[in-house]
């Protein structure tokens, strides 16, 4: 149903595939349902060049909360409900990700992360994690990095269970999902 909705809404692949940093810095193909238009980089660049407030928000959060010109109609729904994340189960089955862990970072974010990357890359990235149950996209980038470091250095099975349970609440509440 999701695949058909994506196809009817805009041109392009049903899946979004992106190179991400996995455990020990190994790159892998990160999967999501596509929520953006094909020419999303151009749309973002144009929008940020014309909108100073949005540019400042992008620089702080690496996200746009109120309006993102790149996101399709079905994409807004998929992001709000976190259904765009479902294909990551395939990444878990291939051993590239786990259910809980730090979020998978983009290779170009290495410099911005700084020395914290050495800690973060000790663990497999997760579909959910401490940042998601602590505010998701309401948090700035540095807070996300700090939470991921805290998770890795304080890992326990009980911690993962608590995060999984809190994820259910976070997804249902939809706060910070855009």
Backbone as a printed PyTorch tensor [residue, N CA C, xyz], in Angstrom:
tensor([[[ 0.8410, -1.1950,  0.0000],
         [ 0.0000,  0.0000,  0.0000],
         [ 0.8830,  1.2550,  0.0000]],

        [[ 1.9280,  1.2390,  0.8450],
         [ 2.8330,  2.3890,  0.9130],
         [ 3.5350,  2.5860, -0.4230]],

        [[ 4.0010,  1.4980, -1.0300],
         [ 4.6970,  1.5880, -2.3170],
         [ 3.8030,  2.1970, -3.3920]],

        [[ 2.5740,  1.7750, -3.4540],
         [ 1.6290,  2.3040, -4.4430],
         [ 1.3820,  3.7890, -4.1880]],

        [[ 1.1950,  4.1600, -2.9380],
         [ 0.9540,  5.5700, -2.5940],
         [ 2.1400,  6.4440, -3.0040]],

        [[ 3.3490,  5.9660, -2.7800],
         [ 4.5430,  6.7310, -3.1660],
         [ 4.5900,  6.9000, -4.6770]],

        [[ 4.3260,  5.8270, -5.4000],
         [ 4.3520,  5.8650, -6.8750],
         [ 3.3070,  6.8250, -7.4320]],

        [[ 2.1230,  6.8330, -6.8360],
         [ 1.0610,  7.7150, -7.3150],
         [ 1.3320,  9.1780, -6.9750]],

        [[ 2.0670,  9.4230, -5.9120],
         [ 2.2950, 10.7880, -5.4250],
         [ 3.3860, 11.5250, -6.1880]],

        [[ 4.4430, 10.8290, -6.5990],
         [ 5.5560, 11.5050, -7.2770],
         [ 6.4090, 10.4960, -8.0310]],

        [[ 7.1870, 11.0230, -8.9750],
         [ 8.0680, 10.1780, -9.7780],
         [ 9.2800,  9.7560, -8.9630]],

        [[ 9.7860,  8.5670, -9.2590],
         [11.0020,  8.0910, -8.6190],
         [10.8090,  6.7380, -7.9720]],

        [[11.8740,  6.2530, -7.4120],
         [11.8850,  4.9530, -6.7450],
         [11.0140,  4.9770, -5.4930]],

        [[10.5410,  3.8360, -5.0950],
         [ 9.7740,  3.7010, -3.8630],
         [10.7040,  3.8310, -2.6570]],

        [[11.9380,  3.3880, -2.8330],
         [12.8920,  3.3980, -1.7240],
         [13.9010,  4.5330, -1.8620]],

        [[14.3230,  5.0160, -0.7230],
         [15.4290,  5.9540, -0.6330],
         [16.6010,  5.1370, -0.0980]],

        [[17.7000,  5.1510, -0.8260],
         [18.8950,  4.4150, -0.4200],
         [20.0220,  5.4260, -0.2660]],

        [[20.6860,  5.3850,  0.8890],
         [21.7340,  6.3500,  1.1840],
         [22.8880,  5.6470,  1.8770]],

        [[24.1040,  6.0340,  1.5300],
         [25.2760,  5.4910,  2.2190],
         [25.3280,  6.0970,  3.6180]],

        [[25.4380,  5.2470,  4.6350],
         [25.5240,  5.6880,  6.0230],
         [26.6920,  4.9990,  6.7040]],

        [[27.1180,  5.5980,  7.7980],
         [28.2090,  5.0360,  8.5880],
         [27.6630,  3.9780,  9.5290]],

        [[28.1750,  2.7750,  9.4130],
         [27.7740,  1.6940, 10.2930],
         [28.8050,  1.4600, 11.3790]],

        [[28.6740,  0.3460, 12.0420],
         [29.6050, -0.0130, 13.1100],
         [31.0300, -0.0130, 12.5650]],

        [[31.9510,  0.5350, 13.3400],
         [33.3700,  0.6510, 12.9840],
         [33.6020,  1.4640, 11.7120]],

        [[32.6480,  2.3150, 11.3400],
         [32.8000,  3.1940, 10.1890],
         [32.5330,  2.5510,  8.8480]],

        [[32.0830,  1.3020,  8.8560],
         [31.7940,  0.6080,  7.5980],
         [30.5380,  1.2130,  6.9640]],

        [[30.6450,  1.5960,  5.6910],
         [29.5050,  2.1620,  4.9800],
         [28.5200,  1.0610,  4.5950]],

        [[27.2330,  1.3920,  4.6530],
         [26.2030,  0.4560,  4.2070],
         [25.0830,  1.2400,  3.5380]],

        [[24.2570,  0.5300,  2.7760],
         [23.1110,  1.1380,  2.1060],
         [21.9240,  1.1810,  3.0660]],

        [[21.6230,  2.3530,  3.5400],
         [20.5510,  2.6120,  4.4900],
         [19.2390,  2.7390,  3.7050]],

        [[18.2100,  2.0280,  4.1420],
         [16.9460,  1.9890,  3.4120],
         [15.8250,  2.7180,  4.1480]],

        [[15.0270,  3.4340,  3.3820],
         [13.8050,  4.0620,  3.8800],
         [12.8200,  4.1080,  2.7230]],

        [[11.5460,  4.2970,  3.0290],
         [10.6210,  4.6260,  1.9590],
         [10.9180,  6.0630,  1.5480]],

        [[10.8850,  6.3340,  0.2510],
         [11.1880,  7.6790, -0.2460],
         [10.0840,  8.6420,  0.1650]],

        [[10.4830,  9.7640,  0.7580],
         [ 9.5290, 10.7860,  1.2020],
         [ 9.7670, 12.1210,  0.5100]],

        [[10.7700, 12.1970, -0.3560],
         [11.1110, 13.4570, -1.0100],
         [11.0300, 13.3420, -2.5260]],

        [[10.9360, 14.5040, -3.1620],
         [10.9830, 14.5760, -4.6190],
         [12.3860, 14.2250, -5.1060]],

        [[12.4690, 13.7980, -6.3630],
         [13.7510, 13.3950, -6.9440],
         [14.7910, 14.5170, -6.9190]],

        [[14.3860, 15.7390, -7.1610],
         [15.3280, 16.8610, -7.2280],
         [15.3900, 17.6190, -5.8960]],

        [[15.4020, 16.8810, -4.8080],
         [15.3020, 17.4750, -3.4710],
         [16.4810, 18.3850, -3.1090]],

        [[17.6790, 18.0800, -3.5560],
         [18.8330, 18.9340, -3.2330],
         [18.6640, 20.3280, -3.8300]],

        [[18.2090, 20.3740, -5.0680],
         [17.9860, 21.6580, -5.7330],
         [16.8700, 22.4360, -5.0320]],

        [[15.7880, 21.7540, -4.6890],
         [14.6680, 22.4070, -3.9980],
         [15.1060, 22.9960, -2.6630]],

        [[15.9200, 22.2540, -1.9160],
         [16.4040, 22.7460, -0.6290],
         [17.3070, 23.9600, -0.8070]],

        [[18.2270, 23.8670, -1.7330],
         [19.1690, 24.9650, -1.9580],
         [18.4240, 26.2470, -2.3440]],

        [[17.4580, 26.1350, -3.2420],
         [16.6740, 27.3030, -3.6560],
         [15.8970, 27.8860, -2.4750]],

        [[15.2610, 27.0140, -1.7090],
         [14.4400, 27.4600, -0.5810],
         [15.2970, 28.1540,  0.4810]],

        [[16.4430, 27.5760,  0.8100],
         [17.3020, 28.1600,  1.8350],
         [17.9280, 29.4790,  1.3700]],

        [[18.1740, 29.6090,  0.0760],
         [18.7420, 30.8590, -0.4310],
         [17.7370, 32.0070, -0.3610]],

        [[16.4560, 31.6900, -0.3500],
         [15.4040, 32.7120, -0.3240],
         [14.8070, 32.9310,  1.0680]],

        [[15.1520, 32.0700,  2.0270],
         [14.5050, 32.1190,  3.3310],
         [15.5530, 32.0360,  4.4430]],

        [[15.9240, 33.1930,  5.0000],
         [16.9780, 33.2570,  6.0130],
         [16.6100, 32.4620,  7.2680]],

        [[15.3600, 32.5880,  7.7050],
         [14.9130, 31.8860,  8.9130],
         [15.0470, 30.3660,  8.7490]],

        [[14.6380, 29.8770,  7.5940],
         [14.7590, 28.4400,  7.3100],
         [16.2220, 28.0310,  7.2470]],

        [[17.0740, 28.8810,  6.6810],
         [18.5050, 28.5710,  6.5970],
         [19.1200, 28.4340,  7.9890]],

        [[18.7540, 29.3350,  8.9040],
         [19.2600, 29.2610, 10.2750],
         [18.7540, 27.9930, 10.9790]],

        [[17.4920, 27.6520, 10.7440],
         [16.9290, 26.4230, 11.3160],
         [17.6670, 25.2020, 10.7730]],

        [[17.9550, 25.1960,  9.4740],
         [18.6690, 24.0880,  8.8490],
         [20.0770, 23.9450,  9.4380]],

        [[20.7410, 25.0580,  9.6380],
         [22.0980, 25.0200, 10.1800],
         [22.1270, 24.4620, 11.6040]],

        [[21.0890, 24.7310, 12.3840],
         [21.0480, 24.2690, 13.7680],
         [20.5920, 22.8150, 13.8910]],

        [[19.5240, 22.4490, 13.1730],
         [18.9080, 21.1310, 13.3520],
         [19.2000, 20.1370, 12.2310]],

        [[19.6610, 20.6180, 11.0930],
         [19.7940, 19.7900,  9.8950],
         [18.4430, 19.2440,  9.4640]],

        [[17.3780, 19.9470,  9.8370],
         [15.9920, 19.6060,  9.5140],
         [15.2060, 20.9000,  9.3780]],

        [[14.0970, 20.8320,  8.6770],
         [13.1500, 21.9400,  8.6050],
         [11.8420, 21.4590,  9.2180]],

        [[11.3770, 22.1260, 10.2610],
         [10.2240, 21.6580, 11.0270],
         [ 8.8840, 21.9980, 10.3890]],

        [[ 8.6760, 23.2470, 10.0600],
         [ 7.3480, 23.6790,  9.6220],
         [ 7.0560, 23.3800,  8.1670]],

        [[ 8.0090, 23.6360,  7.3140],
         [ 7.8090, 23.3780,  5.8910],
         [ 9.1310, 22.9630,  5.2730]],

        [[ 9.1060, 21.8700,  4.5570],
         [10.2730, 21.4030,  3.8250],
         [ 9.8290, 21.1760,  2.3830]],

        [[10.3180, 21.9900,  1.4480],
         [ 9.8540, 21.9000,  0.0580],
         [10.2040, 20.5840, -0.6240]],

        [[11.0870, 19.8160, -0.0250],
         [11.5290, 18.5580, -0.6310],
         [10.5590, 17.4130, -0.3760]],

        [[ 9.7330, 17.5300,  0.6490],
         [ 8.9020, 16.4170,  1.1050],
         [ 7.5860, 16.3570,  0.3310]],

        [[ 7.2560, 15.1620, -0.1470],
         [ 6.0140, 14.9320, -0.9000],
         [ 4.8170, 14.8700,  0.0550]],

        [[ 3.6120, 14.8640, -0.5120],
         [ 2.4010, 14.7630,  0.3240],
         [ 2.3860, 13.4540,  1.1180]],

        [[ 2.5980, 12.3350,  0.4460],
         [ 2.6190, 11.0460,  1.1530],
         [ 3.8310, 10.9880,  2.0740]],

        [[ 4.8990, 11.6650,  1.6820],
         [ 6.1020, 11.7150,  2.5070],
         [ 5.8420, 12.3460,  3.8680]],

        [[ 5.0380, 13.4110,  3.8970],
         [ 4.6930, 14.0430,  5.1860],
         [ 3.9880, 13.0500,  6.0980]],

        [[ 3.0590, 12.2820,  5.5370],
         [ 2.3440, 11.2720,  6.3160],
         [ 3.2910, 10.1740,  6.7980]],

        [[ 4.1350,  9.6800,  5.9120],
         [ 5.0640,  8.6080,  6.2810],
         [ 6.0190,  9.0520,  7.3840]],

        [[ 6.5020, 10.2760,  7.3000],
         [ 7.4100, 10.7920,  8.3210],
         [ 6.6850, 10.9920,  9.6520]],

        [[ 5.4890, 11.5430,  9.6020],
         [ 4.7300, 11.8150, 10.8260],
         [ 4.4260, 10.5150, 11.5770]],

        [[ 4.1680,  9.4510, 10.8410],
         [ 3.8240,  8.1630, 11.4460],
         [ 5.0280,  7.2370, 11.5990]],

        [[ 6.1890,  7.6700, 11.1340],
         [ 7.4400,  6.8930, 11.1440],
         [ 7.3820,  5.6440, 10.2730]],

        [[ 6.4000,  5.5480,  9.4090],
         [ 6.3100,  4.3980,  8.5130],
         [ 7.4290,  4.3920,  7.4670]],

        [[ 8.0390,  5.5500,  7.2260],
         [ 9.1450,  5.6100,  6.2730],
         [10.3420,  4.7940,  6.7460]],

        [[10.3870,  4.4670,  8.0250],
         [11.5130,  3.7310,  8.6120],
         [11.3960,  2.2040,  8.4410]],

        [[10.2320,  1.6960,  8.0670],
         [10.0180,  0.2400,  8.0060],
         [11.0690, -0.5340,  7.2020]],

        [[11.5240, -0.0460,  6.0470],
         [12.5270, -0.8150,  5.2940],
         [13.8350, -1.0550,  6.0490]],

        [[14.0850, -0.3020,  7.1280],
         [15.3020, -0.5200,  7.9000],
         [15.3170, -1.8870,  8.5740]],

        [[14.1770, -2.5240,  8.6420],
         [14.1390, -3.9010,  9.1600],
         [15.0110, -4.7980,  8.2820]],

        [[15.0660, -4.4920,  6.9860],
         [15.9470, -5.2380,  6.0750],
         [17.4000, -5.0200,  6.4850]],

        [[17.7700, -3.7720,  6.8370],
         [19.1250, -3.4930,  7.3150],
         [19.4400, -4.2940,  8.5750]],

        [[18.4570, -4.4490,  9.4530],
         [18.6480, -5.2430, 10.6740],
         [18.8700, -6.7060, 10.3030]],

        [[18.0690, -7.2310,  9.3950],
         [18.2020, -8.6290,  8.9810],
         [19.5540, -8.9010,  8.3130]],

        [[20.1150, -7.9100,  7.6150],
         [21.4380, -8.0470,  6.9890],
         [22.5710, -7.8100,  7.9770]],

        [[22.2560, -7.4730,  9.2340],
         [23.2760, -7.2730, 10.2560],
         [23.9590, -5.9170, 10.2030]],

        [[23.4110, -4.9890,  9.4330],
         [24.0010, -3.6560,  9.3010],
         [23.5250, -2.6930, 10.3910]],

        [[22.3580, -2.9770, 10.9340],
         [21.7550, -2.1390, 11.9690],
         [21.1810, -3.0440, 13.0530]],

        [[20.8080, -2.4260, 14.1660],
         [20.0790, -3.1460, 15.2000],
         [18.7780, -2.3940, 15.4500]],

        [[17.9070, -2.9600, 16.2580],
         [16.6570, -2.2580, 16.5590],
         [16.9290, -0.9760, 17.3260]],

        [[17.8800, -1.0130, 18.2710],
         [18.2090,  0.1500, 19.1030],
         [19.6850,  0.4720, 18.9400]],

        [[19.9900,  1.7510, 18.8380],
         [21.3760,  2.1910, 18.7210],
         [21.4280,  3.6430, 18.3330]],

        [[22.6180,  4.1640, 18.1130],
         [22.7190,  5.5350, 17.6210],
         [22.1480,  5.6170, 16.2060]],

        [[21.6750,  6.7630, 15.8150],
         [21.1710,  6.9010, 14.4520],
         [22.3260,  6.7800, 13.4670]],

        [[22.0680,  6.2390, 12.2900],
         [23.1300,  6.1310, 11.2880],
         [23.4290,  7.4990, 10.6740]],

        [[24.6540,  7.9310, 10.8160],
         [25.0550,  9.2490, 10.3280],
         [25.5130,  9.1810,  8.8790]],

        [[25.3880, 10.3150,  8.2120],
         [25.8930, 10.4630,  6.8520],
         [27.4110, 10.6530,  6.8850]],

        [[28.1330, 10.1480,  5.8980],
         [29.5870, 10.3460,  5.8740],
         [29.9920, 11.8260,  5.9220]],

        [[29.2140, 12.6990,  5.3000],
         [29.5660, 14.1170,  5.2950],
         [29.3400, 14.7950,  6.6430]],

        [[28.7480, 14.0880,  7.6110],
         [28.5470, 14.6470,  8.9480],
         [29.7320, 14.3780,  9.8800]],

        [[30.7230, 13.6380,  9.4140],
         [31.8820, 13.2800, 10.2320],
         [32.5380, 14.4920, 10.8890]],

        [[32.8140, 15.5010, 10.1060],
         [33.5040, 16.6820, 10.6380],
         [32.6650, 17.3750, 11.7050]],

        [[31.3720, 17.4630, 11.4750],
         [30.4800, 18.1290, 12.4240],
         [30.3600, 17.3410, 13.7390]],

        [[30.4510, 16.0230, 13.6590],
         [30.3540, 15.1700, 14.8460],
         [31.6100, 15.2870, 15.7020]],

        [[32.7370, 15.4180, 15.0540],
         [33.9960, 15.5530, 15.7850],
         [34.4650, 14.2400, 16.3900]],

        [[35.1840, 14.3320, 17.5160],
         [35.7700, 13.1540, 18.1540],
         [34.7280, 12.1750, 18.6850]],

        [[33.5050, 12.6220, 18.8760],
         [32.4410, 11.7390, 19.3690],
         [32.1810, 10.5720, 18.4300]],

        [[32.5770, 10.7240, 17.1690],
         [32.3350,  9.6610, 16.1960],
         [33.0370,  8.3690, 16.6070]],

        [[34.1850,  8.4780, 17.2760],
         [34.9150,  7.2860, 17.7040],
         [34.0940,  6.4510, 18.6770]],

        [[33.3240,  7.0930, 19.5140],
         [32.4450,  6.3770, 20.4490],
         [31.2090,  5.8520, 19.7270]],

        [[30.5750,  6.7060, 18.9430],
         [29.3270,  6.3400, 18.2620],
         [29.5180,  5.1230, 17.3670]],

        [[30.6360,  5.0500, 16.6640],
         [30.8510,  3.9540, 15.7030],
         [31.2200,  2.6300, 16.3590]],

        [[31.2930,  2.5920, 17.6810],
         [31.5160,  1.3210, 18.3770],
         [30.2860,  0.4220, 18.3150]],

        [[29.1180,  1.0220, 18.1210],
         [27.8610,  0.2720, 18.1140],
         [27.2470,  0.2690, 16.7110]],

        [[26.4010, -0.7190, 16.4620],
         [25.6140, -0.7040, 15.2340],
         [24.5740,  0.4010, 15.3660]],

        [[24.3080,  1.1070, 14.2780],
         [23.2410,  2.0970, 14.3270],
         [21.8950,  1.3930, 14.5040]],

        [[20.9270,  2.1170, 15.0530],
         [19.6310,  1.5140, 15.3240],
         [18.4860,  2.1960, 14.6040]],

        [[17.3990,  1.4570, 14.4490],
         [16.1750,  2.0370, 13.8970],
         [15.6370,  3.0870, 14.8690]],

        [[15.7420,  2.7950, 16.1480],
         [15.3660,  3.7560, 17.1780],
         [16.5490,  3.9260, 18.1190]],

        [[16.4450,  4.9280, 18.9710],
         [17.5360,  5.1700, 19.9010],
         [17.1560,  6.2090, 20.9340]],

        [[18.1220,  6.5430, 21.7440],
         [17.8890,  7.4830, 22.8380],
         [17.4420,  8.8460, 22.3240]],

        [[18.0080,  9.3050, 21.2140],
         [17.6200, 10.6150, 20.6850],
         [16.1500, 10.6340, 20.2800]],

        [[15.6590,  9.4970, 19.7210],
         [14.2800,  9.4490, 19.2370],
         [13.2830,  9.5270, 20.3890]],

        [[13.6090,  8.9230, 21.5140],
         [12.6770,  8.9460, 22.6470],
         [12.9220, 10.1530, 23.5540]],

        [[13.9040, 10.9740, 23.1930],
         [14.2320, 12.1580, 23.9960],
         [13.8490, 13.4590, 23.3070]],

        [[13.1630, 13.3700, 22.1860],
         [12.7330, 14.5880, 21.5110],
         [12.8610, 14.5640, 20.0020]],

        [[13.5020, 13.5540, 19.4620],
         [13.6580, 13.4100, 18.0130],
         [14.1710, 14.6760, 17.3660]],

        [[13.4650, 15.1310, 16.3780],
         [13.9200, 16.2780, 15.6010],
         [13.7390, 17.6170, 16.3130]],

        [[13.2290, 17.5930, 17.5260],
         [13.1500, 18.8180, 18.3220],
         [14.5250, 19.1620, 18.8900]],

        [[15.4300, 18.2040, 18.8700],
         [16.7700, 18.3730, 19.4350],
         [17.7370, 18.8620, 18.3740]],

        [[18.6890, 19.6840, 18.7910],
         [19.6860, 20.1200, 17.8300],
         [20.6940, 18.9940, 17.5770]],

        [[21.5070, 19.1940, 16.5580],
         [22.4310, 18.1520, 16.1060],
         [23.4050, 17.7380, 17.2080]],

        [[23.9590, 18.7000, 17.9250],
         [24.9450, 18.3750, 18.9660],
         [24.3140, 17.5720, 20.0950]],

        [[23.0720, 17.8560, 20.4410],
         [22.3860, 17.0770, 21.4830],
         [22.1870, 15.6400, 21.0080]],

        [[21.8580, 15.4860, 19.7420],
         [21.7200, 14.1460, 19.1670],
         [23.0210, 13.3750, 19.3090]],

        [[24.1470, 14.0110, 18.9750],
         [25.4670, 13.3860, 19.0860],
         [25.7410, 13.0100, 20.5480]],

        [[25.4720, 13.9270, 21.4620],
         [25.7120, 13.6730, 22.8900],
         [24.8740, 12.5030, 23.3960]],

        [[23.6040, 12.4270, 22.9750],
         [22.7420, 11.3170, 23.3930],
         [23.2420,  9.9870, 22.8290]],

        [[23.6920, 10.0070, 21.5770],
         [24.2250,  8.7800, 20.9770],
         [25.4750,  8.3090, 21.7220]],

        [[26.3470,  9.2300, 22.1170],
         [27.5390,  8.8670, 22.9020],
         [27.1400,  8.3020, 24.2590]],

        [[26.1750,  8.9360, 24.9020],
         [25.6960,  8.4590, 26.2010],
         [25.1500,  7.0410, 26.0700]],

        [[24.3690,  6.8050, 25.0250],
         [23.8010,  5.4700, 24.8070],
         [24.9070,  4.4230, 24.6760]],

        [[25.8940,  4.6950, 23.8230],
         [26.9520,  3.7130, 23.5630],
         [27.7580,  3.4320, 24.8320]],

        [[28.1000,  4.4650, 25.5840],
         [28.9420,  4.2670, 26.7690],
         [28.1720,  3.6990, 27.9590]],

        [[26.8360,  3.7250, 27.9000],
         [26.0160,  3.2190, 29.0090],
         [25.1020,  2.0760, 28.5880]],

        [[25.4490,  1.3880, 27.5020],
         [24.5920,  0.3550, 26.9560],
         [24.3200, -0.7510, 27.9630]],

        [[23.0820, -1.2280, 27.9510],
         [22.6980, -2.4470, 28.6520],
         [21.4520, -2.9900, 27.9680]],

        [[21.1830, -4.2570, 28.1710],
         [19.9820, -4.8560, 27.5920],
         [18.7400, -4.1600, 28.1490]],

        [[18.7540, -3.8550, 29.4370],
         [17.6130, -3.1820, 30.0520],
         [17.3990, -1.7970, 29.4160]],

        [[18.4880, -1.0790, 29.1490],
         [18.4120,  0.2330, 28.5090],
         [17.7220,  0.0940, 27.1440]],

        [[18.0940, -0.9360, 26.3680],
         [17.4570, -1.1700, 25.0680],
         [15.9670, -1.4540, 25.2150]],

        [[15.5910, -2.2400, 26.1910],
         [14.1730, -2.5550, 26.4120],
         [13.3910, -1.2910, 26.7460]],

        [[13.9540, -0.4560, 27.6120],
         [13.2980,  0.8070, 27.9780],
         [13.1340,  1.6950, 26.7430]],

        [[14.1760,  1.7980, 25.9230],
         [14.1010,  2.6220, 24.7140],
         [13.0540,  2.0750, 23.7470]],

        [[12.9970,  0.7550, 23.5780],
         [11.9830,  0.1660, 22.6930],
         [10.5700,  0.4900, 23.1810]],

        [[10.3490,  0.3810, 24.4800],
         [ 9.0250,  0.6990, 25.0290],
         [ 8.6970,  2.1840, 24.8700]],

        [[ 9.6760,  3.0350, 25.1100],
         [ 9.4570,  4.4770, 24.9440],
         [ 9.2530,  4.8470, 23.4730]],

        [[ 9.8200,  4.0630, 22.5600],
         [ 9.6570,  4.3240, 21.1320],
         [ 8.1910,  4.1900, 20.7290]],

        [[ 7.5180,  3.2090, 21.2750],
         [ 6.0890,  3.0290, 20.9620],
         [ 5.3290,  4.3050, 21.3040]],

        [[ 5.5820,  4.8440, 22.4790],
         [ 4.9290,  6.0790, 22.9070],
         [ 5.3280,  7.2490, 21.9970]],

        [[ 6.6050,  7.3660, 21.6860],
         [ 7.0920,  8.4790, 20.8480],
         [ 6.4650,  8.4330, 19.4590]],

        [[ 6.3410,  7.2440, 18.8830],
         [ 5.7550,  7.1040, 17.5430],
         [ 4.2710,  7.4550, 17.5880]],

        [[ 3.5740,  6.9690, 18.5950],
         [ 2.1380,  7.2670, 18.7040],
         [ 1.8940,  8.7540, 18.9610]],

        [[ 2.7440,  9.3650, 19.7350],
         [ 2.6070, 10.7940, 20.0570],
         [ 2.9770, 11.6810, 18.8670]],

        [[ 3.8740, 11.2190, 18.0050],
         [ 4.3180, 11.8900, 16.7940],
         [ 5.0400, 13.2120, 17.0430]],

        [[ 5.4740, 13.4630, 18.2540],
         [ 6.1880, 14.6960, 18.5550],
         [ 7.5950, 14.6260, 17.9470]],

        [[ 7.9690, 15.6590, 17.2550],
         [ 9.2970, 15.7120, 16.6480],
         [ 9.4080, 14.9350, 15.3580]],

        [[ 8.2860, 14.4370, 14.8290],
         [ 8.3110, 13.6580, 13.5840],
         [ 7.9020, 14.5480, 12.4250]],

        [[ 8.8580, 14.8530, 11.5580],
         [ 8.5710, 15.6130, 10.3260],
         [ 9.6830, 15.4140,  9.3330]]])
